[in-house]
Short mmCIF file of C-alpha atoms in Angstrom, two decimals:
data_model
loop_
_atom_site.label_atom_id
_atom_site.label_comp_id
_atom_site.label_asym_id
_atom_site.label_seq_id
_atom_site.Cartn_x
_atom_site.Cartn_y
_atom_site.Cartn_z
CA UNK A 1 115.53 -64.62 14.83
CA UNK A 2 116.16 -63.90 11.14
CA UNK A 3 116.46 -60.91 8.84
CA UNK A 4 114.63 -60.92 5.48
CA UNK A 5 117.01 -60.52 2.57
CA UNK A 6 116.05 -58.40 -0.44
CA UNK A 7 114.55 -60.46 -3.22
CA UNK A 8 111.72 -60.18 -5.70
CA UNK A 9 109.37 -62.37 -3.65
CA UNK A 10 110.72 -61.50 -0.18
CA UNK A 11 110.84 -65.20 0.71
CA UNK A 12 114.61 -65.43 1.12
CA UNK A 13 115.92 -65.17 4.72
CA UNK A 14 119.34 -65.61 6.34
CA UNK A 15 120.56 -65.91 9.93
CA UNK A 16 121.73 -62.95 11.98
CA UNK A 17 125.25 -64.35 12.12
CA UNK A 18 126.00 -61.95 9.28
CA UNK A 19 127.91 -58.85 10.32
CA UNK A 20 125.72 -56.32 8.58
CA UNK A 21 122.05 -55.55 8.08
CA UNK A 22 121.32 -55.65 4.33
CA UNK A 23 119.96 -52.66 2.46
CA UNK A 24 116.60 -53.96 1.19
CA UNK A 25 116.31 -51.60 -1.72
CA UNK A 26 113.72 -49.02 -2.69
CA UNK A 27 110.79 -48.58 -2.71
CA UNK A 28 109.52 -51.56 -0.68
CA UNK A 29 110.04 -52.09 3.06
CA UNK A 30 110.35 -55.79 3.88
CA UNK A 31 110.57 -55.23 7.63
CA UNK A 32 107.78 -56.63 9.82
CA UNK A 33 107.03 -56.45 13.54
CA UNK A 34 109.67 -59.07 14.38
CA UNK A 35 112.34 -56.46 13.68
CA UNK A 36 111.77 -55.08 17.19
CA UNK A 37 113.30 -58.20 18.76
CA UNK A 38 116.22 -58.75 16.43
CA UNK A 39 119.55 -59.54 18.05
CA UNK A 40 121.79 -56.90 16.49
CA UNK A 41 124.72 -57.27 18.86
CA UNK A 42 127.01 -58.58 16.10
CA UNK A 43 126.01 -56.06 13.47
CA UNK A 44 128.74 -53.65 12.37
CA UNK A 45 127.08 -51.84 9.47
CA UNK A 46 123.58 -50.38 9.19
CA UNK A 47 124.11 -48.50 5.96
CA UNK A 48 120.81 -47.30 4.42
CA UNK A 49 118.97 -50.01 6.35
CA UNK A 50 115.56 -48.33 6.21
CA UNK A 51 116.27 -45.88 3.41
CA UNK A 52 113.37 -45.12 1.11
CA UNK A 53 110.50 -46.64 3.11
CA UNK A 54 108.14 -44.07 1.63
CA UNK A 55 104.92 -45.81 0.66
CA UNK A 56 101.86 -45.31 2.84
CA UNK A 57 98.87 -47.20 1.50
CA UNK A 58 96.77 -49.28 3.93
CA UNK A 59 95.55 -51.42 1.05
CA UNK A 60 99.07 -52.73 0.50
CA UNK A 61 100.64 -55.60 2.46
CA UNK A 62 102.55 -54.60 5.64
CA UNK A 63 105.97 -54.86 4.04
CA UNK A 64 105.00 -52.09 1.61
CA UNK A 65 104.04 -49.62 4.33
CA UNK A 66 106.49 -47.11 5.82
CA UNK A 67 108.69 -48.22 8.67
CA UNK A 68 107.97 -46.83 12.15
CA UNK A 69 108.55 -49.68 14.59
CA UNK A 70 110.09 -49.27 18.04
CA UNK A 71 113.72 -50.33 17.65
CA UNK A 72 114.93 -48.45 20.71
CA UNK A 73 116.13 -51.75 22.21
CA UNK A 74 118.54 -52.58 19.43
CA UNK A 75 122.11 -53.30 20.52
CA UNK A 76 124.21 -50.98 18.33
CA UNK A 77 127.40 -51.22 20.37
CA UNK A 78 129.40 -52.72 17.48
CA UNK A 79 127.99 -50.64 14.66
CA UNK A 80 130.58 -48.50 12.87
CA UNK A 81 128.46 -47.05 10.07
CA UNK A 82 124.90 -45.68 10.10
CA UNK A 83 125.29 -43.77 6.84
CA UNK A 84 121.92 -43.13 5.21
CA UNK A 85 120.20 -45.42 7.71
CA UNK A 86 116.89 -43.51 7.84
CA UNK A 87 117.33 -41.51 4.65
CA UNK A 88 114.04 -40.74 2.87
CA UNK A 89 111.86 -42.34 5.54
CA UNK A 90 108.35 -40.94 5.63
CA UNK A 91 107.09 -42.18 9.01
CA UNK A 92 109.96 -43.11 11.31
CA UNK A 93 109.93 -41.13 14.56
CA UNK A 94 110.90 -43.50 17.37
CA UNK A 95 112.95 -42.70 20.47
CA UNK A 96 116.43 -44.03 19.72
CA UNK A 97 118.20 -41.59 21.99
CA UNK A 98 119.51 -44.45 24.15
CA UNK A 99 121.47 -46.18 21.39
CA UNK A 100 125.16 -46.87 21.94
CA UNK A 101 126.85 -45.01 19.08
CA UNK A 102 130.34 -44.93 20.56
CA UNK A 103 131.86 -47.00 17.72
CA UNK A 104 130.13 -45.22 14.85
CA UNK A 105 132.40 -43.34 12.43
CA UNK A 106 129.84 -42.50 9.72
CA UNK A 107 126.49 -40.76 10.14
CA UNK A 108 126.46 -39.01 6.77
CA UNK A 109 122.92 -38.65 5.34
CA UNK A 110 121.59 -40.67 8.27
CA UNK A 111 118.31 -38.69 8.49
CA UNK A 112 118.53 -36.90 5.15
CA UNK A 113 114.99 -36.03 4.02
CA UNK A 114 113.48 -38.02 6.87
CA UNK A 115 110.05 -36.41 6.89
CA UNK A 116 108.94 -36.61 10.53
CA UNK A 117 111.89 -37.64 12.72
CA UNK A 118 112.36 -35.29 15.68
CA UNK A 119 113.67 -37.23 18.67
CA UNK A 120 116.15 -36.10 21.31
CA UNK A 121 119.49 -37.69 20.38
CA UNK A 122 121.58 -35.11 22.21
CA UNK A 123 123.10 -37.77 24.51
CA UNK A 124 124.56 -39.87 21.71
CA UNK A 125 128.29 -40.48 21.95
CA UNK A 126 129.48 -39.23 18.56
CA UNK A 127 133.10 -38.74 19.57
CA UNK A 128 134.25 -41.26 16.93
CA UNK A 129 132.10 -39.95 14.09
CA UNK A 130 134.12 -38.49 11.22
CA UNK A 131 131.45 -37.93 8.57
CA UNK A 132 128.36 -35.89 9.45
CA UNK A 133 127.66 -34.37 6.04
CA UNK A 134 123.98 -34.06 5.06
CA UNK A 135 122.97 -35.87 8.25
CA UNK A 136 119.77 -33.82 8.63
CA UNK A 137 119.60 -32.39 5.11
CA UNK A 138 115.96 -31.42 4.40
CA UNK A 139 114.81 -33.23 7.55
CA UNK A 140 112.03 -30.69 7.92
CA UNK A 141 110.73 -31.86 11.31
CA UNK A 142 114.08 -32.19 13.10
CA UNK A 143 114.62 -29.50 15.73
CA UNK A 144 116.93 -30.50 18.57
CA UNK A 145 119.83 -28.93 20.49
CA UNK A 146 122.99 -30.90 19.65
CA UNK A 147 125.39 -28.62 21.47
CA UNK A 148 126.42 -31.41 23.85
CA UNK A 149 127.82 -33.56 21.05
CA UNK A 150 131.55 -34.20 21.11
CA UNK A 151 132.59 -33.55 17.50
CA UNK A 152 136.32 -34.00 18.13
CA UNK A 153 136.69 -36.50 15.26
CA UNK A 154 134.57 -34.64 12.71
CA UNK A 155 136.03 -34.24 9.23
CA UNK A 156 132.90 -33.20 7.35
CA UNK A 157 129.82 -31.18 8.36
CA UNK A 158 128.76 -30.09 4.89
CA UNK A 159 125.01 -29.66 4.60
CA UNK A 160 124.41 -31.22 8.00
CA UNK A 161 121.49 -28.90 8.86
CA UNK A 162 120.70 -27.41 5.45
CA UNK A 163 116.96 -26.85 4.91
CA UNK A 164 116.15 -28.78 8.07
CA UNK A 165 113.61 -27.81 10.72
CA UNK A 166 116.29 -26.56 13.12
CA UNK A 167 114.99 -23.52 15.01
CA UNK A 168 117.00 -20.40 15.72
CA UNK A 169 117.17 -21.27 19.43
CA UNK A 170 118.47 -24.80 18.87
CA UNK A 171 120.92 -23.80 16.15
CA UNK A 172 122.27 -21.04 18.40
CA UNK A 173 122.65 -23.54 21.25
CA UNK A 174 124.37 -26.04 18.95
CA UNK A 175 126.86 -23.41 17.78
CA UNK A 176 127.47 -22.42 21.39
CA UNK A 177 128.27 -26.00 22.37
CA UNK A 178 130.47 -26.74 19.38
CA UNK A 179 132.49 -23.56 19.86
CA UNK A 180 133.32 -24.59 23.43
CA UNK A 181 135.68 -27.39 24.49
CA UNK A 182 133.94 -29.23 27.31
CA UNK A 183 135.40 -31.71 29.79
CA UNK A 184 136.35 -34.97 28.09
CA UNK A 185 136.52 -33.47 24.61
CA UNK A 186 139.91 -33.60 22.93
CA UNK A 187 139.65 -30.84 20.33
CA UNK A 188 137.52 -28.55 18.22
CA UNK A 189 138.35 -29.57 14.64
CA UNK A 190 139.69 -26.91 12.29
CA UNK A 191 138.83 -25.94 8.73
CA UNK A 192 135.31 -27.40 8.64
CA UNK A 193 132.36 -26.15 6.59
CA UNK A 194 129.10 -26.34 8.53
CA UNK A 195 126.17 -26.39 6.11
CA UNK A 196 122.97 -24.74 7.35
CA UNK A 197 121.27 -23.14 4.37
CA UNK A 198 117.81 -21.92 5.29
CA UNK A 199 118.48 -22.04 9.04
CA UNK A 200 118.45 -18.90 11.21
CA UNK A 201 120.91 -17.94 13.93
CA UNK A 202 121.63 -14.97 16.16
CA UNK A 203 124.62 -16.25 18.17
CA UNK A 204 127.28 -14.04 16.61
CA UNK A 205 129.92 -14.79 19.27
CA UNK A 206 129.83 -18.57 18.88
CA UNK A 207 129.78 -18.31 15.12
CA UNK A 208 132.72 -15.93 15.01
CA UNK A 209 134.69 -18.13 17.41
CA UNK A 210 134.36 -21.05 15.02
CA UNK A 211 135.25 -18.87 12.04
CA UNK A 212 138.10 -16.81 13.47
CA UNK A 213 139.69 -19.29 15.90
CA UNK A 214 139.14 -22.55 14.06
CA UNK A 215 138.83 -21.55 10.40
CA UNK A 216 135.29 -22.79 9.91
CA UNK A 217 132.80 -21.71 7.29
CA UNK A 218 129.47 -21.50 9.11
CA UNK A 219 126.24 -21.43 7.14
CA UNK A 220 122.86 -19.99 8.04
CA UNK A 221 121.02 -16.69 7.92
CA UNK A 222 121.57 -14.06 10.58
CA UNK A 223 118.33 -13.03 12.29
CA UNK A 224 118.48 -9.59 13.87
CA UNK A 225 116.68 -9.27 17.18
CA UNK A 226 114.84 -5.97 17.46
CA UNK A 227 112.93 -4.27 20.24
CA UNK A 228 109.68 -2.40 20.68
CA UNK A 229 111.55 0.87 20.18
CA UNK A 230 112.76 2.52 16.98
CA UNK A 231 115.62 0.23 15.96
CA UNK A 232 118.44 1.04 13.55
CA UNK A 233 119.91 -2.12 12.06
CA UNK A 234 122.76 -1.70 9.58
CA UNK A 235 123.84 -4.84 7.78
CA UNK A 236 125.70 -3.09 4.97
CA UNK A 237 129.05 -4.54 6.04
CA UNK A 238 127.66 -8.00 6.76
CA UNK A 239 129.41 -10.92 5.11
CA UNK A 240 126.26 -13.01 5.17
CA UNK A 241 122.56 -12.61 4.41
CA UNK A 242 120.35 -11.31 7.18
CA UNK A 243 116.75 -11.66 8.23
CA UNK A 244 114.55 -9.61 10.52
CA UNK A 245 111.10 -10.39 11.85
CA UNK A 246 108.73 -9.37 14.59
CA UNK A 247 110.02 -5.81 14.95
CA UNK A 248 107.85 -3.02 16.31
CA UNK A 249 108.49 0.70 16.33
CA UNK A 250 109.67 3.00 13.55
CA UNK A 251 112.68 1.00 12.39
CA UNK A 252 115.45 1.70 9.88
CA UNK A 253 116.87 -1.53 8.50
CA UNK A 254 119.71 -1.75 5.97
CA UNK A 255 120.45 -5.06 4.27
CA UNK A 256 123.64 -6.76 3.16
CA UNK A 257 124.98 -7.49 -0.31
CA UNK A 258 123.28 -10.89 -0.21
CA UNK A 259 119.68 -12.09 -0.46
CA UNK A 260 118.08 -10.60 2.65
CA UNK A 261 114.60 -10.90 4.10
CA UNK A 262 113.77 -7.69 5.97
CA UNK A 263 110.41 -7.29 7.70
CA UNK A 264 109.55 -4.03 9.42
CA UNK A 265 106.23 -5.24 10.85
CA UNK A 266 104.58 -2.54 13.00
CA UNK A 267 105.52 1.12 12.74
CA UNK A 268 106.59 3.50 10.00
CA UNK A 269 109.70 1.71 8.79
CA UNK A 270 112.49 2.45 6.32
CA UNK A 271 113.95 -0.64 4.64
CA UNK A 272 116.96 -0.72 2.30
CA UNK A 273 117.72 -4.03 0.66
CA UNK A 274 121.28 -3.92 -0.60
CA UNK A 275 122.61 -5.66 -3.71
CA UNK A 276 121.18 -9.19 -3.38
CA UNK A 277 117.91 -10.88 -4.27
CA UNK A 278 116.00 -9.32 -1.39
CA UNK A 279 112.51 -9.67 0.04
CA UNK A 280 111.38 -6.52 1.87
CA UNK A 281 108.13 -6.38 3.83
CA UNK A 282 106.94 -3.13 5.34
CA UNK A 283 104.06 -4.48 7.40
CA UNK A 284 101.72 -2.10 9.19
CA UNK A 285 102.39 1.63 9.10
CA UNK A 286 103.48 4.12 6.44
CA UNK A 287 106.70 2.54 5.23
CA UNK A 288 109.48 3.59 2.86
CA UNK A 289 111.14 0.67 1.08
CA UNK A 290 114.14 0.68 -1.26
CA UNK A 291 115.17 -2.44 -3.15
CA UNK A 292 118.79 -1.30 -2.94
CA UNK A 293 120.61 0.81 -0.39
CA UNK A 294 120.16 4.51 -1.01
CA UNK A 295 122.98 5.73 -3.20
CA UNK A 296 123.84 2.31 -4.64
CA UNK A 297 124.61 2.27 -8.35
CA UNK A 298 124.03 -0.59 -10.78
CA UNK A 299 124.45 -4.10 -9.43
CA UNK A 300 121.27 -4.62 -7.45
CA UNK A 301 119.40 -7.78 -8.39
CA UNK A 302 115.70 -8.60 -8.65
CA UNK A 303 113.95 -7.70 -5.40
CA UNK A 304 110.45 -8.30 -4.03
CA UNK A 305 108.91 -5.39 -2.11
CA UNK A 306 105.67 -5.61 -0.12
CA UNK A 307 104.22 -2.47 1.42
CA UNK A 308 101.62 -4.04 3.67
CA UNK A 309 98.99 -1.91 5.38
CA UNK A 310 99.48 1.85 5.34
CA UNK A 311 100.41 4.50 2.78
CA UNK A 312 103.73 3.16 1.59
CA UNK A 313 106.47 4.32 -0.77
CA UNK A 314 108.33 1.59 -2.67
CA UNK A 315 111.34 2.04 -4.97
CA UNK A 316 112.74 -1.06 -6.65
CA UNK A 317 116.01 0.47 -7.82
CA UNK A 318 118.09 -1.60 -10.23
CA UNK A 319 117.02 -5.09 -11.27
CA UNK A 320 113.80 -6.68 -12.49
CA UNK A 321 111.75 -6.12 -9.36
CA UNK A 322 108.28 -6.98 -8.10
CA UNK A 323 106.55 -4.26 -6.05
CA UNK A 324 103.24 -4.71 -4.25
CA UNK A 325 101.66 -1.78 -2.47
CA UNK A 326 98.93 -3.81 -0.73
CA UNK A 327 96.41 -1.84 1.37
CA UNK A 328 96.68 1.95 1.50
CA UNK A 329 97.41 4.79 -0.91
CA UNK A 330 100.83 3.70 -2.12
CA UNK A 331 103.54 5.10 -4.37
CA UNK A 332 105.47 2.51 -6.39
CA UNK A 333 108.55 3.26 -8.52
CA UNK A 334 110.03 0.39 -10.48
CA UNK A 335 113.44 1.91 -11.13
CA UNK A 336 115.89 0.63 -13.73
CA UNK A 337 114.72 -2.78 -14.89
CA UNK A 338 111.76 -4.67 -16.31
CA UNK A 339 109.56 -4.42 -13.24
CA UNK A 340 106.13 -5.62 -12.14
CA UNK A 341 104.13 -3.13 -10.05
CA UNK A 342 100.86 -4.03 -8.32
CA UNK A 343 99.11 -1.22 -6.51
CA UNK A 344 96.52 -2.95 -4.36
CA UNK A 345 93.14 -1.91 -3.06
CA UNK A 346 93.31 1.89 -2.79
CA UNK A 347 94.39 5.00 -4.76
CA UNK A 348 97.94 4.27 -5.87
CA UNK A 349 100.62 5.94 -7.99
CA UNK A 350 102.69 3.56 -10.13
CA UNK A 351 105.73 4.57 -12.18
CA UNK A 352 107.69 1.98 -14.09
CA UNK A 353 110.64 4.26 -14.93
CA UNK A 354 113.13 2.64 -17.32
CA UNK A 355 112.63 -0.43 -19.56
CA UNK A 356 109.48 -2.41 -20.30
CA UNK A 357 107.35 -2.70 -17.18
CA UNK A 358 104.02 -4.27 -16.21
CA UNK A 359 101.74 -2.12 -14.03
CA UNK A 360 98.53 -3.24 -12.30
CA UNK A 361 96.63 -0.53 -10.47
CA UNK A 362 94.15 -2.79 -8.68
CA UNK A 363 91.21 -1.23 -6.86
CA UNK A 364 90.85 2.51 -6.42
CA UNK A 365 91.53 5.52 -8.64
CA UNK A 366 95.12 4.92 -9.71
CA UNK A 367 97.80 6.85 -11.62
CA UNK A 368 99.91 4.70 -13.94
CA UNK A 369 103.06 5.93 -15.68
CA UNK A 370 104.91 3.24 -17.58
CA UNK A 371 107.97 5.42 -18.03
CA UNK A 372 110.64 4.85 -20.66
CA UNK A 373 110.22 1.62 -22.57
CA UNK A 374 107.24 -0.22 -24.01
CA UNK A 375 105.00 -0.90 -21.03
CA UNK A 376 101.81 -2.82 -20.28
CA UNK A 377 99.25 -1.13 -18.04
CA UNK A 378 96.11 -2.35 -16.31
CA UNK A 379 94.32 0.13 -14.11
CA UNK A 380 91.84 -2.26 -12.54
CA UNK A 381 88.62 -1.02 -10.96
CA UNK A 382 88.09 2.71 -10.52
CA UNK A 383 88.78 5.87 -12.50
CA UNK A 384 92.40 5.43 -13.53
CA UNK A 385 94.84 7.76 -15.26
CA UNK A 386 97.37 6.51 -17.81
CA UNK A 387 100.24 8.98 -18.17
CA UNK A 388 102.58 9.41 -21.14
CA UNK A 389 105.35 12.02 -21.12
CA UNK A 390 105.27 12.48 -24.89
CA UNK A 391 109.02 11.87 -25.06
CA UNK A 392 110.23 9.51 -27.77
CA UNK A 393 111.98 7.19 -25.33
CA UNK A 394 108.75 6.62 -23.45
CA UNK A 395 107.61 4.22 -26.16
CA UNK A 396 104.07 2.96 -26.67
CA UNK A 397 102.06 1.96 -23.61
CA UNK A 398 99.61 -0.90 -24.01
CA UNK A 399 96.54 -0.28 -21.85
CA UNK A 400 94.63 -3.47 -21.21
CA UNK A 401 91.46 -2.16 -19.59
CA UNK A 402 90.79 1.44 -20.64
CA UNK A 403 87.10 2.12 -19.93
CA UNK A 404 85.72 5.63 -20.35
CA UNK A 405 82.54 4.66 -18.50
CA UNK A 406 84.61 4.10 -15.33
CA UNK A 407 86.20 7.54 -15.65
CA UNK A 408 89.53 6.38 -17.08
CA UNK A 409 91.72 9.12 -18.56
CA UNK A 410 94.76 9.24 -20.85
CA UNK A 411 97.12 11.95 -19.57
CA UNK A 412 99.61 13.68 -21.87
CA UNK A 413 102.67 15.29 -20.34
CA UNK A 414 102.87 18.33 -22.60
CA UNK A 415 100.68 21.00 -24.18
CA UNK A 416 98.26 19.67 -26.80
CA UNK A 417 94.80 20.02 -28.32
CA UNK A 418 92.37 17.56 -29.84
CA UNK A 419 93.84 18.24 -33.28
CA UNK A 420 97.22 16.91 -32.15
CA UNK A 421 95.94 13.32 -31.83
CA UNK A 422 94.78 10.66 -34.28
CA UNK A 423 92.83 7.53 -33.29
CA UNK A 424 93.16 4.49 -35.54
CA UNK A 425 91.86 0.95 -35.03
CA UNK A 426 93.33 -2.38 -36.04
CA UNK A 427 93.23 -5.98 -34.85
CA UNK A 428 96.50 -7.06 -33.26
CA UNK A 429 97.55 -10.68 -32.89
CA UNK A 430 98.30 -11.57 -29.30
CA UNK A 431 96.03 -8.91 -27.81
CA UNK A 432 93.20 -11.40 -27.34
CA UNK A 433 89.57 -11.18 -28.36
CA UNK A 434 88.07 -10.19 -31.69
CA UNK A 435 87.57 -6.46 -30.99
CA UNK A 436 90.12 -4.20 -32.65
CA UNK A 437 92.62 -2.15 -30.69
CA UNK A 438 92.57 1.66 -30.70
CA UNK A 439 95.93 3.36 -31.31
CA UNK A 440 96.33 6.97 -30.19
CA UNK A 441 99.04 8.79 -32.16
CA UNK A 442 100.54 12.21 -31.39
CA UNK A 443 100.51 13.84 -34.83
CA UNK A 444 103.33 16.41 -34.36
CA UNK A 445 105.82 13.70 -33.35
CA UNK A 446 104.28 10.77 -35.21
CA UNK A 447 104.60 8.67 -32.08
CA UNK A 448 101.98 6.11 -31.04
CA UNK A 449 101.45 6.95 -27.37
CA UNK A 450 98.80 4.46 -26.29
CA UNK A 451 97.47 1.18 -27.65
CA UNK A 452 94.09 0.49 -26.06
CA UNK A 453 93.27 -3.22 -26.06
CA UNK A 454 89.72 -3.66 -27.47
CA UNK A 455 89.64 0.12 -27.73
CA UNK A 456 87.46 0.06 -30.83
CA UNK A 457 84.53 -0.77 -28.55
CA UNK A 458 84.87 2.53 -26.69
CA UNK A 459 82.41 5.32 -27.41
CA UNK A 460 84.75 7.89 -25.86
CA UNK A 461 88.51 8.19 -25.47
CA UNK A 462 89.41 10.95 -23.07
CA UNK A 463 92.76 12.73 -23.02
CA UNK A 464 93.94 15.35 -20.56
CA UNK A 465 96.70 17.83 -21.48
CA UNK A 466 97.71 20.95 -19.55
CA UNK A 467 94.70 20.58 -17.29
CA UNK A 468 92.20 20.40 -20.16
CA UNK A 469 90.25 17.22 -20.97
CA UNK A 470 88.79 16.36 -24.37
CA UNK A 471 87.19 13.36 -26.06
CA UNK A 472 89.16 12.22 -29.12
CA UNK A 473 86.05 10.55 -30.58
CA UNK A 474 83.76 13.57 -30.24
#
């Protein structure tokens, strides 16, 4: 039996007396069905053997289609390196759990970005393997418990599970096995960095054993397990990012200083994000959500807050945040930063606070207050109110969709009469359309309070001050 050698016409072959399987090169796959019966007993290196067999077009010849033949019968007893062997494969998912890997010292990038591989290889003898780095990096389908592996010889675990499909249960079980010295194992290596970005775990004990007793750095995101009761989860002192999901009850969840994902789900929850780039999801119920921990000063980064169903209260705190009220009558406060606030379907109150914010009221009769800075406001459907304090620092608010016929109202935060305002029109580049904008100026201060996009088309411009409403165009 022969192995095809890489060449431009694929017509060059050589006998299997060679000691290694050649890397055929990307992007073609010159392997045909005869590969199943190859005698590989003399092979010592299978480096990147099937790497890059990505194409999947039935109109192409067989050697251009992705590799997924049954090679479970290969004799791998003399192989010492499988580095990158199935890297970037798009179709390979054969049962190779019975391979003899006792001589292998390198498995780095072996299944890196292998799209569909998810076979049980927990019984492999990996006691001689030194390099595991990136073995399952971005292997999105791979989800197996490898806790039985003997990693006594390991020198590198960097990125081994990062962005893979490893589930919380199997990662927990793998940590449990690797933190325990089983019969026949010679040692638990020290000073390793286990890469698992994007993978969840909850096995604190196993993780801490590896960190404290063996000097490991263990990656992953801690997933808190809640109950159906009112849980209090405080991650303020956590040295790693945390994630919660599936909680019920009226929960109080406090995040870490890293990028957390906190989901309250059912119940009236209180969520506090901490200083990282957090994603906070209230879920059902009347929730209170803070982008930062209550009492935190500057330092919080850009957070994403989602109220979910219910009448929610969202406060972004510091950072350039995104707040979404979703269903219900919500209160959204941007805080200190250039924030984006989106009210949702019902009657919402939106306050940008400091800096230049973007506010979208959505459906319902909304109240929009850009706050200090030059803000952009869009009330959406319904009778919306656009509030200006009258203070100099508030700046000019650009109102995109003022429509008197829908009941929209400009609200002034101090005492005033019709005579205190001037309406002027002018076309502004960048505002869109050919209709001029209407600029509402407060005469005593000389400050332009509102710029109404296409405002020149309005037959009425209503202002409310001290409880009294008047039409500036009357």
